Amino acid sequence: MRSSRTTRAGRVTALLALPVALALSALPVRAEPSTSSGRVTPDRQSSTDQNGVALMRVVVPGQADVDRLNEMGVDLAEYKKTVNGGLEVHAVLSPEETRRLRDQGFDVRDALSDESDFAANQAERREAIASAAAVATEADTLSPLRAEWFTSVADQRFLSVEVKSSATDAETVLTAAWDSGKGTPAGSGGTATMSRFTDAGAYMYHRFNTPLAVTTAPSSVTVTSSRGGTVTIPVSKWLGAKRPTPGRHYIADFVDHYMDPTEVTHRITTLAREFPKLAQIVDLPHQTNGYRRAAQAQFGTDPASTFYVSSKAYGSAGGNDVSVALVKPETPAAPLTVAVTGKDVVVTLATTEAGAIGSTAQQVVDAVNGDATAAALMTASTYRGNAGGGVVAAAPATKLTDGLKAPANVSREPFQMKALRIGKKRDGSKIGVFLYCQEHAREWVTPLVCVETAERLLRNYATDERTRKLVDGLDIFILPTANPDGGHYSFYDFNMQRRNMTNHCTAANADPARRNSWGVDLNRNFSVGSVHDGYSGASTLCTSDVFAGPTELSEPETRNQVWLTHQYPNIKFAMNTHSYGGYFMWPPGSYKAAGREVLPRVDFGSENYFWDASTHILSAVQSWRGTAIWPGRTGPVPDVLYSAAGNSADEHWYNRGIIGWDFEVGADVYDPATKRFQAVGFQPPFAEGHEEAMEFASGQVAILEVAQAFAADKQRPESKLKVTAKSAGSKAFTFSIDEPANIYYTLDGSRPTLNSAKLTSSGMREGAQQITITQKTVVNWFAVDIAGNVENNYRPEGTRNNYNSETLYVPKQ
């Protein structure tokens, strides 16, 4: 799921960038007020006012002009990057300095920051200082969120702790000290300073950046704040729940190499043919754009004299047969002409009176696009929006190419996406579960997870009772490759391809050197919490690795997912499998950066259901080789990773109510020699990829077990009112529940309904809210679990009063 545009940009630059060598003449200099040295005289006032001084963006043709700005005494920041039209530098300029540079021909653009930003920064600084001063004189309050120990590969024990301080400033330091078992003193197991976790500028909580290796399992940890707060937390065991032993005939391990989308699709099609009584193929209605590209060729050695052509037909549909030649005639004063024979285009360049080539890149572009026969074959464009004023050079006939390297068995036609539907009874009467993999093309392990799960379900049905119950009791939809076009491109052309292959870029970003920067991030193309609605974690830039597409649901791949969940409304559970990092997450998945405005969080009962299910699912993952997904990498997406605007889990949860999770397979591997965790990457050696596929297929099977338990759940929840604090004039209480459920309550003695107040969480990753009363109060309430079972068989819409009721009295002041 992670994006790596910086790395990719470096590779693209190294492999595909033009050999630019510009001969730049100095720009004309107008007479300006100056010192005797010829430097620009600053007009800034020696006062505390900013006087319009701003950090400005300046674009110059080349390094010679950067040097000239420096010689002129312009206050340049230590920043420079290549952009369309040359180099971008940043300069601190007053309005007068900006005017002078523009008068001399410099392209001074917009302000990156100005006095308004200065004022805002000063205001934030004053607020932070005041806030710190306000809490400096009193101890902070520490709220324990989680404290767990667990074992991972090779039975190494680890400790994970999360604590939230009421003091949110960066000067607050939390230190954890843990014992070495029950009855031992705090600190006997070790001590460590905790890290302050922030996101989008907001303080979240303190934690360890990575779980700490410990020798013995601690029973408690004491966290102390530099502000004076302290709290002691019992440490519980994370994961490790004993799972039933598979039957002696249970078989697994059905993958032995990384498979491209064609292989994966063939595998599930073969399974459907082999097990017709248990499985069938569902052809999804929207075919993809296909593993195909326009054929292209580029001519030129520098931006001004470079142009490129793109075939109207895809390369596989004849575009690869088109050729272009640039011919220099032997006669002087020759006109620029275009001739076409079949699919061969010959551009005869214009010459000057002296016989030299006189045609510029823009003139050639206009000539090709203006010739009806040539324009039927191709479109010509200057290089990345350049004016194209440079003179082109002659070039021999050059074949256009789509550059695609996949073998012939990989179709160049639109791809028919297929889902494998597994179930003894596939009529919509059973709870549906949607398992889908490889939304991101470069995540090669993920389709193996889906294939392995499908194989286990079908091949163990006849001999394993637990498998048979899953297949008989559920309606399972498996989509092993949600991004087939991008998957093929990742396998055969550019292994770090994240997106699909559809190019939505205009001519300024559609030259051949951009070929690895096209496509839509499918997990940013959905309609809930999208970048088009102002949410963070996606981009509207067509070359960004998190490009959300021109509109929500613009891509056939994403529309196929939406179609499936609408076509089969019995789907109540979903799992989106990504890599890498070892995360287990659920909605909400995005927020608006300003104020960190998160999508509506799931209610308290659903949140607890997600957490309870995670224990079962992640224990199944751990059962294969001992891998433990960290507590700190488990939870709602924004709480443990980042904002992912327009992701599929949010689409399915908010629009269809589907309980959905996200796997990030490929947990960090602990190296006992260095005592550090090592990342595994998107495409680890297959030996590691195989183990990841096996363990997370076990996790997918466990999700089916969760869905099966949901379908069979007829147990009504039970709840109790619990007083948590009391003092003169007030009393606080909450509710305890024997399973994940929502509490609806009233405080005025009225009959509670589904429209009554609902118990919420105290905060992110915290327990139930504390409700405070200041007078005698009659509390009426009932609980509803996630499967819809109502406590006491109470009917909220009815007239009976078989709800819970308790009268609370407040101590006198």
mmCIF file of N, CA, C and O in Angstrom, residues 269-353:
data_model
loop_
_atom_site.group_PDB
_atom_site.id
_atom_site.type_symbol
_atom_site.label_atom_id
_atom_site.label_comp_id
_atom_site.label_asym_id
_atom_site.label_seq_id
_atom_site.Cartn_x
_atom_site.Cartn_y
_atom_site.Cartn_z
ATOM 1 N N THR A 269 -10.364 -20.173 -12.762
ATOM 2 C CA THR A 269 -11.259 -20.724 -13.779
ATOM 3 C C THR A 269 -11.165 -22.246 -13.791
ATOM 4 O O THR A 269 -12.185 -22.953 -13.900
ATOM 5 N N THR A 270 -9.956 -22.755 -13.642
ATOM 6 C CA THR A 270 -9.744 -24.204 -13.587
ATOM 7 C C THR A 270 -10.418 -24.803 -12.354
ATOM 8 O O THR A 270 -11.021 -25.882 -12.419
ATOM 9 N N LEU A 271 -10.319 -24.110 -11.211
ATOM 10 C CA LEU A 271 -10.966 -24.593 -9.995
ATOM 11 C C LEU A 271 -12.480 -24.680 -10.163
ATOM 12 O O LEU A 271 -13.120 -25.642 -9.705
ATOM 13 N N ALA A 272 -13.062 -23.674 -10.801
ATOM 14 C CA ALA A 272 -14.511 -23.686 -11.011
ATOM 15 C C ALA A 272 -14.938 -24.871 -11.883
ATOM 16 O O ALA A 272 -15.980 -25.501 -11.637
ATOM 17 N N ARG A 273 -14.123 -25.188 -12.889
ATOM 18 C CA ARG A 273 -14.434 -26.347 -13.740
ATOM 19 C C ARG A 273 -14.275 -27.654 -12.973
ATOM 20 O O ARG A 273 -15.036 -28.599 -13.153
ATOM 21 N N GLU A 274 -13.281 -27.719 -12.093
ATOM 22 C CA GLU A 274 -13.007 -28.948 -11.352
ATOM 23 C C GLU A 274 -14.039 -29.207 -10.256
ATOM 24 O O GLU A 274 -14.327 -30.358 -9.926
ATOM 25 N N PHE A 275 -14.594 -28.133 -9.685
ATOM 26 C CA PHE A 275 -15.546 -28.272 -8.578
ATOM 27 C C PHE A 275 -16.871 -27.576 -8.917
ATOM 28 O O PHE A 275 -17.276 -26.616 -8.259
ATOM 29 N N PRO A 276 -17.560 -28.045 -9.946
ATOM 30 C CA PRO A 276 -18.771 -27.327 -10.397
ATOM 31 C C PRO A 276 -19.902 -27.309 -9.377
ATOM 32 O O PRO A 276 -20.755 -26.425 -9.425
ATOM 33 N N LYS A 277 -19.923 -28.260 -8.433
ATOM 34 C CA LYS A 277 -20.987 -28.281 -7.433
ATOM 35 C C LYS A 277 -20.723 -27.309 -6.295
ATOM 36 O O LYS A 277 -21.636 -27.016 -5.513
ATOM 37 N N LEU A 278 -19.492 -26.821 -6.208
ATOM 38 C CA LEU A 278 -19.122 -25.938 -5.100
ATOM 39 C C LEU A 278 -18.700 -24.545 -5.547
ATOM 40 O O LEU A 278 -18.589 -23.642 -4.708
ATOM 41 N N ALA A 279 -18.443 -24.361 -6.827
ATOM 42 C CA ALA A 279 -17.872 -23.085 -7.268
ATOM 43 C C ALA A 279 -18.338 -22.729 -8.670
ATOM 44 O O ALA A 279 -18.694 -23.597 -9.470
ATOM 45 N N GLN A 280 -18.302 -21.444 -8.947
ATOM 46 C CA GLN A 280 -18.615 -20.949 -10.282
ATOM 47 C C GLN A 280 -17.870 -19.636 -10.499
ATOM 48 O O GLN A 280 -17.467 -18.973 -9.546
ATOM 49 N N ILE A 281 -17.698 -19.281 -11.741
ATOM 50 C CA ILE A 281 -17.047 -18.020 -12.099
ATOM 51 C C ILE A 281 -18.111 -16.939 -12.284
ATOM 52 O O ILE A 281 -19.143 -17.168 -12.929
ATOM 53 N N VAL A 282 -17.853 -15.770 -11.715
ATOM 54 C CA VAL A 282 -18.687 -14.596 -11.939
ATOM 55 C C VAL A 282 -17.894 -13.637 -12.819
ATOM 56 O O VAL A 282 -16.840 -13.129 -12.407
ATOM 57 N N ASP A 283 -18.365 -13.440 -14.042
ATOM 58 C CA ASP A 283 -17.725 -12.470 -14.935
ATOM 59 C C ASP A 283 -18.178 -11.068 -14.537
ATOM 60 O O ASP A 283 -19.380 -10.763 -14.569
ATOM 61 N N LEU A 284 -17.233 -10.229 -14.167
ATOM 62 C CA LEU A 284 -17.579 -8.870 -13.770
ATOM 63 C C LEU A 284 -17.874 -8.037 -15.015
ATOM 64 O O LEU A 284 -17.242 -8.215 -16.060
ATOM 65 N N PRO A 285 -18.822 -7.103 -14.933
ATOM 66 C CA PRO A 285 -19.381 -6.497 -16.156
ATOM 67 C C PRO A 285 -18.485 -5.500 -16.872
ATOM 68 O O PRO A 285 -18.672 -5.263 -18.067
ATOM 69 N N HIS A 286 -17.526 -4.907 -16.159
ATOM 70 C CA HIS A 286 -16.726 -3.846 -16.779
ATOM 71 C C HIS A 286 -15.336 -4.365 -17.134
ATOM 72 O O HIS A 286 -14.520 -4.642 -16.254
ATOM 73 N N GLN A 287 -15.088 -4.502 -18.419
ATOM 74 C CA GLN A 287 -13.749 -4.919 -18.840
ATOM 75 C C GLN A 287 -12.761 -3.779 -18.612
ATOM 76 O O GLN A 287 -13.099 -2.599 -18.725
ATOM 77 N N THR A 288 -11.532 -4.137 -18.293
ATOM 78 C CA THR A 288 -10.512 -3.126 -18.061
ATOM 79 C C THR A 288 -10.056 -2.523 -19.388
ATOM 80 O O THR A 288 -10.409 -3.018 -20.467
ATOM 81 N N ASN A 289 -9.246 -1.497 -19.290
ATOM 82 C CA ASN A 289 -8.690 -0.895 -20.506
ATOM 83 C C ASN A 289 -7.765 -1.861 -21.231
ATOM 84 O O ASN A 289 -7.593 -1.799 -22.440
ATOM 85 N N GLY A 290 -7.146 -2.761 -20.476
ATOM 86 C CA GLY A 290 -6.276 -3.772 -21.070
ATOM 87 C C GLY A 290 -4.805 -3.457 -20.916
ATOM 88 O O GLY A 290 -4.391 -2.316 -20.671
ATOM 89 N N TYR A 291 -4.006 -4.512 -21.042
ATOM 90 C CA TYR A 291 -2.544 -4.370 -21.025
ATOM 91 C C TYR A 291 -2.132 -3.877 -22.416
ATOM 92 O O TYR A 291 -1.780 -4.650 -23.310
ATOM 93 N N ARG A 292 -2.221 -2.566 -22.598
ATOM 94 C CA ARG A 292 -1.914 -1.992 -23.907
ATOM 95 C C ARG A 292 -1.636 -0.507 -23.751
ATOM 96 O O ARG A 292 -2.095 0.139 -22.815
ATOM 97 N N ARG A 293 -0.890 0.002 -24.687
ATOM 98 C CA ARG A 293 -0.505 1.408 -24.699
ATOM 99 C C ARG A 293 -0.454 1.902 -26.139
ATOM 100 O O ARG A 293 -0.272 1.117 -27.078
ATOM 101 N N ALA A 294 -0.562 3.206 -26.283
ATOM 102 C CA ALA A 294 -0.274 3.795 -27.589
ATOM 103 C C ALA A 294 1.203 3.605 -27.880
ATOM 104 O O ALA A 294 2.041 3.586 -26.980
ATOM 105 N N ALA A 295 1.528 3.435 -29.159
ATOM 106 C CA ALA A 295 2.936 3.377 -29.566
ATOM 107 C C ALA A 295 3.479 4.796 -29.648
ATOM 108 O O ALA A 295 2.750 5.726 -30.019
ATOM 109 N N GLN A 296 4.743 4.978 -29.307
ATOM 110 C CA GLN A 296 5.315 6.317 -29.265
ATOM 111 C C GLN A 296 6.753 6.324 -29.800
ATOM 112 O O GLN A 296 7.437 5.297 -29.827
ATOM 113 N N ALA A 297 7.175 7.503 -30.186
ATOM 114 C CA ALA A 297 8.583 7.753 -30.507
ATOM 115 C C ALA A 297 8.877 9.199 -30.160
ATOM 116 O O ALA A 297 7.999 10.073 -30.247
ATOM 117 N N GLN A 298 10.108 9.466 -29.774
ATOM 118 C CA GLN A 298 10.502 10.810 -29.358
ATOM 119 C C GLN A 298 11.734 11.235 -30.139
ATOM 120 O O GLN A 298 12.642 10.433 -30.383
ATOM 121 N N PHE A 299 11.760 12.502 -30.509
ATOM 122 C CA PHE A 299 12.863 13.037 -31.314
ATOM 123 C C PHE A 299 13.384 14.304 -30.658
ATOM 124 O O PHE A 299 12.602 15.168 -30.246
ATOM 125 N N GLY A 300 14.698 14.439 -30.566
ATOM 126 C CA GLY A 300 15.279 15.658 -30.022
ATOM 127 C C GLY A 300 16.300 15.377 -28.945
ATOM 128 O O GLY A 300 16.372 14.275 -28.390
ATOM 129 N N THR A 301 17.082 16.403 -28.614
ATOM 130 C CA THR A 301 18.135 16.253 -27.614
ATOM 131 C C THR A 301 18.006 17.253 -26.468
ATOM 132 O O THR A 301 18.735 17.153 -25.495
ATOM 133 N N ASP A 302 17.126 18.223 -26.585
ATOM 134 C CA ASP A 302 16.893 19.160 -25.491
ATOM 135 C C ASP A 302 15.413 19.537 -25.520
ATOM 136 O O ASP A 302 14.734 19.357 -26.533
ATOM 137 N N PRO A 303 14.881 20.051 -24.415
ATOM 138 C CA PRO A 303 13.431 20.299 -24.354
ATOM 139 C C PRO A 303 12.887 21.165 -25.476
ATOM 140 O O PRO A 303 11.804 20.904 -25.994
ATOM 141 N N ALA A 304 13.608 22.203 -25.859
ATOM 142 C CA ALA A 304 13.076 23.148 -26.839
ATOM 143 C C ALA A 304 12.964 22.545 -28.231
ATOM 144 O O ALA A 304 12.071 22.916 -28.999
ATOM 145 N N SER A 305 13.863 21.616 -28.562
ATOM 146 C CA SER A 305 13.839 21.058 -29.920
ATOM 147 C C SER A 305 13.263 19.648 -29.957
ATOM 148 O O SER A 305 13.355 18.974 -30.975
ATOM 149 N N THR A 306 12.662 19.216 -28.842
ATOM 150 C CA THR A 306 12.145 17.855 -28.766
ATOM 151 C C THR A 306 10.639 17.818 -28.961
ATOM 152 O O THR A 306 9.915 18.697 -28.502
ATOM 153 N N PHE A 307 10.184 16.808 -29.665
ATOM 154 C CA PHE A 307 8.754 16.523 -29.763
ATOM 155 C C PHE A 307 8.602 15.009 -29.757
ATOM 156 O O PHE A 307 9.566 14.252 -29.913
ATOM 157 N N TYR A 308 7.374 14.567 -29.536
ATOM 158 C CA TYR A 308 7.117 13.123 -29.567
ATOM 159 C C TYR A 308 5.795 12.886 -30.277
ATOM 160 O O TYR A 308 4.965 13.789 -30.411
ATOM 161 N N VAL A 309 5.618 11.663 -30.737
ATOM 162 C CA VAL A 309 4.386 11.284 -31.418
ATOM 163 C C VAL A 309 3.795 10.066 -30.724
ATOM 164 O O VAL A 309 4.520 9.205 -30.209
ATOM 165 N N SER A 310 2.473 10.009 -30.692
ATOM 166 C CA SER A 310 1.742 8.884 -30.109
ATOM 167 C C SER A 310 0.740 8.374 -31.129
ATOM 168 O O SER A 310 0.000 9.159 -31.733
ATOM 169 N N SER A 311 0.706 7.073 -31.306
ATOM 170 C CA SER A 311 -0.214 6.496 -32.297
ATOM 171 C C SER A 311 -1.653 6.628 -31.828
ATOM 172 O O SER A 311 -1.954 6.595 -30.633
ATOM 173 N N LYS A 312 -2.561 6.789 -32.793
ATOM 174 C CA LYS A 312 -3.974 6.815 -32.469
ATOM 175 C C LYS A 312 -4.450 5.406 -32.079
ATOM 176 O O LYS A 312 -5.289 5.247 -31.182
ATOM 177 N N ALA A 313 -3.935 4.393 -32.752
ATOM 178 C CA ALA A 313 -4.273 3.014 -32.415
ATOM 179 C C ALA A 313 -3.299 2.512 -31.345
ATOM 180 O O ALA A 313 -2.154 2.960 -31.264
ATOM 181 N N TYR A 314 -3.759 1.612 -30.500
ATOM 182 C CA TYR A 314 -2.846 0.997 -29.547
ATOM 183 C C TYR A 314 -1.731 0.299 -30.306
ATOM 184 O O TYR A 314 -1.902 -0.123 -31.465
ATOM 185 N N GLY A 315 -0.594 0.159 -29.651
ATOM 186 C CA GLY A 315 0.535 -0.475 -30.316
ATOM 187 C C GLY A 315 0.193 -1.845 -30.847
ATOM 188 O O GLY A 315 0.560 -2.204 -31.974
ATOM 189 N N SER A 316 -0.530 -2.634 -30.045
ATOM 190 C CA SER A 316 -0.901 -3.994 -30.439
ATOM 191 C C SER A 316 -1.941 -4.015 -31.547
ATOM 192 O O SER A 316 -2.164 -5.057 -32.164
ATOM 193 N N ALA A 317 -2.609 -2.875 -31.794
ATOM 194 C CA ALA A 317 -3.648 -2.798 -32.827
ATOM 195 C C ALA A 317 -3.149 -2.077 -34.071
ATOM 196 O O ALA A 317 -3.950 -1.563 -34.851
ATOM 197 N N GLY A 318 -1.862 -2.034 -34.255
ATOM 198 C CA GLY A 318 -1.296 -1.418 -35.458
ATOM 199 C C GLY A 318 -0.408 -0.231 -35.191
ATOM 200 O O GLY A 318 0.340 0.206 -36.082
ATOM 201 N N GLY A 319 -0.459 0.327 -33.989
ATOM 202 C CA GLY A 319 0.381 1.480 -33.685
ATOM 203 C C GLY A 319 1.866 1.172 -33.754
ATOM 204 O O GLY A 319 2.670 2.038 -34.121
ATOM 205 N N ASN A 320 2.232 -0.063 -33.441
ATOM 206 C CA ASN A 320 3.644 -0.439 -33.507
ATOM 207 C C ASN A 320 4.165 -0.529 -34.942
ATOM 208 O O ASN A 320 5.378 -0.675 -35.154
ATOM 209 N N ASP A 321 3.287 -0.460 -35.925
ATOM 210 C CA ASP A 321 3.703 -0.528 -37.334
ATOM 211 C C ASP A 321 3.951 0.849 -37.941
ATOM 212 O O ASP A 321 4.425 0.964 -39.076
ATOM 213 N N VAL A 322 3.615 1.894 -37.197
ATOM 214 C CA VAL A 322 3.778 3.254 -37.720
ATOM 215 C C VAL A 322 5.237 3.676 -37.574
ATOM 216 O O VAL A 322 5.905 3.343 -36.591
ATOM 217 N N SER A 323 5.741 4.401 -38.548
ATOM 218 C CA SER A 323 7.109 4.929 -38.471
ATOM 219 C C SER A 323 7.122 6.403 -38.843
ATOM 220 O O SER A 323 6.228 6.898 -39.531
ATOM 221 N N VAL A 324 8.141 7.109 -38.348
ATOM 222 C CA VAL A 324 8.335 8.524 -38.649
ATOM 223 C C VAL A 324 9.794 8.749 -39.024
ATOM 224 O O VAL A 324 10.709 8.260 -38.340
ATOM 225 N N ALA A 325 10.009 9.496 -40.093
ATOM 226 C CA ALA A 325 11.359 9.897 -40.500
ATOM 227 C C ALA A 325 11.399 11.412 -40.625
ATOM 228 O O ALA A 325 10.435 12.034 -41.093
ATOM 229 N N LEU A 326 12.505 12.028 -40.214
ATOM 230 C CA LEU A 326 12.716 13.462 -40.358
ATOM 231 C C LEU A 326 13.854 13.650 -41.363
ATOM 232 O O LEU A 326 14.995 13.259 -41.107
ATOM 233 N N VAL A 327 13.515 14.224 -42.515
ATOM 234 C CA VAL A 327 14.467 14.289 -43.630
ATOM 235 C C VAL A 327 14.895 15.726 -43.874
ATOM 236 O O VAL A 327 14.057 16.641 -43.931
ATOM 237 N N LYS A 328 16.194 15.923 -44.038
ATOM 238 C CA LYS A 328 16.734 17.235 -44.404
ATOM 239 C C LYS A 328 16.929 17.262 -45.924
ATOM 240 O O LYS A 328 17.722 16.503 -46.481
ATOM 241 N N PRO A 329 16.201 18.135 -46.625
ATOM 242 C CA PRO A 329 16.371 18.207 -48.084
ATOM 243 C C PRO A 329 17.725 18.820 -48.446
ATOM 244 O O PRO A 329 18.343 19.524 -47.646
ATOM 245 N N GLU A 330 18.164 18.550 -49.631
ATOM 246 C CA GLU A 330 19.468 19.048 -50.077
ATOM 247 C C GLU A 330 19.388 20.469 -50.614
ATOM 248 O O GLU A 330 20.414 21.108 -50.850
ATOM 249 N N THR A 331 18.172 20.961 -50.804
ATOM 250 C CA THR A 331 18.025 22.291 -51.412
ATOM 251 C C THR A 331 17.755 23.332 -50.338
ATOM 252 O O THR A 331 17.093 23.052 -49.331
ATOM 253 N N PRO A 332 18.246 24.554 -50.533
ATOM 254 C CA PRO A 332 17.960 25.629 -49.569
ATOM 255 C C PRO A 332 16.530 26.130 -49.756
ATOM 256 O O PRO A 332 15.900 25.909 -50.787
ATOM 257 N N ALA A 333 16.048 26.801 -48.716
ATOM 258 C CA ALA A 333 14.723 27.433 -48.730
ATOM 259 C C ALA A 333 13.605 26.445 -49.044
ATOM 260 O O ALA A 333 12.602 26.797 -49.663
ATOM 261 N N ALA A 334 13.794 25.194 -48.634
ATOM 262 C CA ALA A 334 12.762 24.186 -48.874
ATOM 263 C C ALA A 334 11.644 24.339 -47.844
ATOM 264 O O ALA A 334 11.896 24.687 -46.689
ATOM 265 N N PRO A 335 10.420 24.062 -48.226
ATOM 266 C CA PRO A 335 9.298 24.179 -47.276
ATOM 267 C C PRO A 335 9.203 22.929 -46.390
ATOM 268 O O PRO A 335 9.733 21.862 -46.713
ATOM 269 N N LEU A 336 8.481 23.056 -45.303
ATOM 270 C CA LEU A 336 8.193 21.931 -44.407
ATOM 271 C C LEU A 336 6.998 21.176 -44.967
ATOM 272 O O LEU A 336 5.927 21.760 -45.170
ATOM 273 N N THR A 337 7.168 19.871 -45.216
ATOM 274 C CA THR A 337 6.077 19.073 -45.791
ATOM 275 C C THR A 337 5.959 17.747 -45.056
ATOM 276 O O THR A 337 6.901 17.285 -44.408
ATOM 277 N N VAL A 338 4.787 17.135 -45.170
ATOM 278 C CA VAL A 338 4.522 15.827 -44.573
ATOM 279 C C VAL A 338 3.951 14.928 -45.655
ATOM 280 O O VAL A 338 3.015 15.308 -46.361
ATOM 281 N N ALA A 339 4.540 13.733 -45.777
ATOM 282 C CA ALA A 339 4.045 12.758 -46.747
ATOM 283 C C ALA A 339 3.806 11.436 -46.022
ATOM 284 O O ALA A 339 4.588 11.047 -45.147
ATOM 285 N N VAL A 340 2.738 10.727 -46.401
ATOM 286 C CA VAL A 340 2.392 9.468 -45.746
ATOM 287 C C VAL A 340 2.223 8.390 -46.807
ATOM 288 O O VAL A 340 1.486 8.563 -47.784
ATOM 289 N N THR A 341 2.924 7.277 -46.602
ATOM 290 C CA THR A 341 2.763 6.104 -47.448
ATOM 291 C C THR A 341 2.421 4.930 -46.548
ATOM 292 O O THR A 341 3.257 4.479 -45.749
ATOM 293 N N GLY A 342 1.198 4.466 -46.627
ATOM 294 C CA GLY A 342 0.780 3.403 -45.708
ATOM 295 C C GLY A 342 0.813 3.911 -44.282
ATOM 296 O O GLY A 342 0.078 4.832 -43.901
ATOM 297 N N LYS A 343 1.695 3.337 -43.479
ATOM 298 C CA LYS A 343 1.861 3.778 -42.091
ATOM 299 C C LYS A 343 3.215 4.438 -41.858
ATOM 300 O O LYS A 343 3.623 4.637 -40.710
ATOM 301 N N ASP A 344 3.873 4.791 -42.958
ATOM 302 C CA ASP A 344 5.171 5.454 -42.865
ATOM 303 C C ASP A 344 5.001 6.943 -43.119
ATOM 304 O O ASP A 344 4.512 7.349 -44.177
ATOM 305 N N VAL A 345 5.389 7.729 -42.131
ATOM 306 C CA VAL A 345 5.249 9.183 -42.221
ATOM 307 C C VAL A 345 6.640 9.777 -42.429
ATOM 308 O O VAL A 345 7.565 9.498 -41.651
ATOM 309 N N VAL A 346 6.784 10.591 -43.484
ATOM 310 C CA VAL A 346 8.049 11.258 -43.767
ATOM 311 C C VAL A 346 7.835 12.758 -43.649
ATOM 312 O O VAL A 346 6.997 13.328 -44.349
ATOM 313 N N VAL A 347 8.571 13.369 -42.720
ATOM 314 C CA VAL A 347 8.514 14.815 -42.540
ATOM 315 C C VAL A 347 9.761 15.398 -43.198
ATOM 316 O O VAL A 347 10.886 15.128 -42.765
ATOM 317 N N THR A 348 9.566 16.166 -44.284
ATOM 318 C CA THR A 348 10.678 16.847 -44.927
ATOM 319 C C THR A 348 10.801 18.224 -44.282
ATOM 320 O O THR A 348 9.882 19.045 -44.358
ATOM 321 N N LEU A 349 11.925 18.452 -43.627
ATOM 322 C CA LEU A 349 12.108 19.657 -42.838
ATOM 323 C C LEU A 349 12.386 20.868 -43.718
ATOM 324 O O LEU A 349 12.980 20.745 -44.798
ATOM 325 N N ALA A 350 11.967 22.003 -43.249
ATOM 326 C CA ALA A 350 12.250 23.246 -43.982
ATOM 327 C C ALA A 350 13.730 23.595 -43.820
ATOM 328 O O ALA A 350 14.350 23.277 -42.802
ATOM 329 N N THR A 351 14.271 24.266 -44.831
ATOM 330 C CA THR A 351 15.660 24.729 -44.756
ATOM 331 C C THR A 351 15.717 26.235 -44.944
ATOM 332 O O THR A 351 14.805 26.853 -45.516
ATOM 333 N N THR A 352 16.784 26.809 -44.450
ATOM 334 C CA THR A 352 17.005 28.244 -44.593
ATOM 335 C C THR A 352 17.620 28.539 -45.950
ATOM 336 O O THR A 352 17.939 27.622 -46.727
ATOM 337 N N GLU A 353 17.814 29.826 -46.232
ATOM 338 C CA GLU A 353 18.473 30.216 -47.486
ATOM 339 C C GLU A 353 19.879 29.647 -47.552
ATOM 340 O O GLU A 353 20.417 29.403 -48.633
#
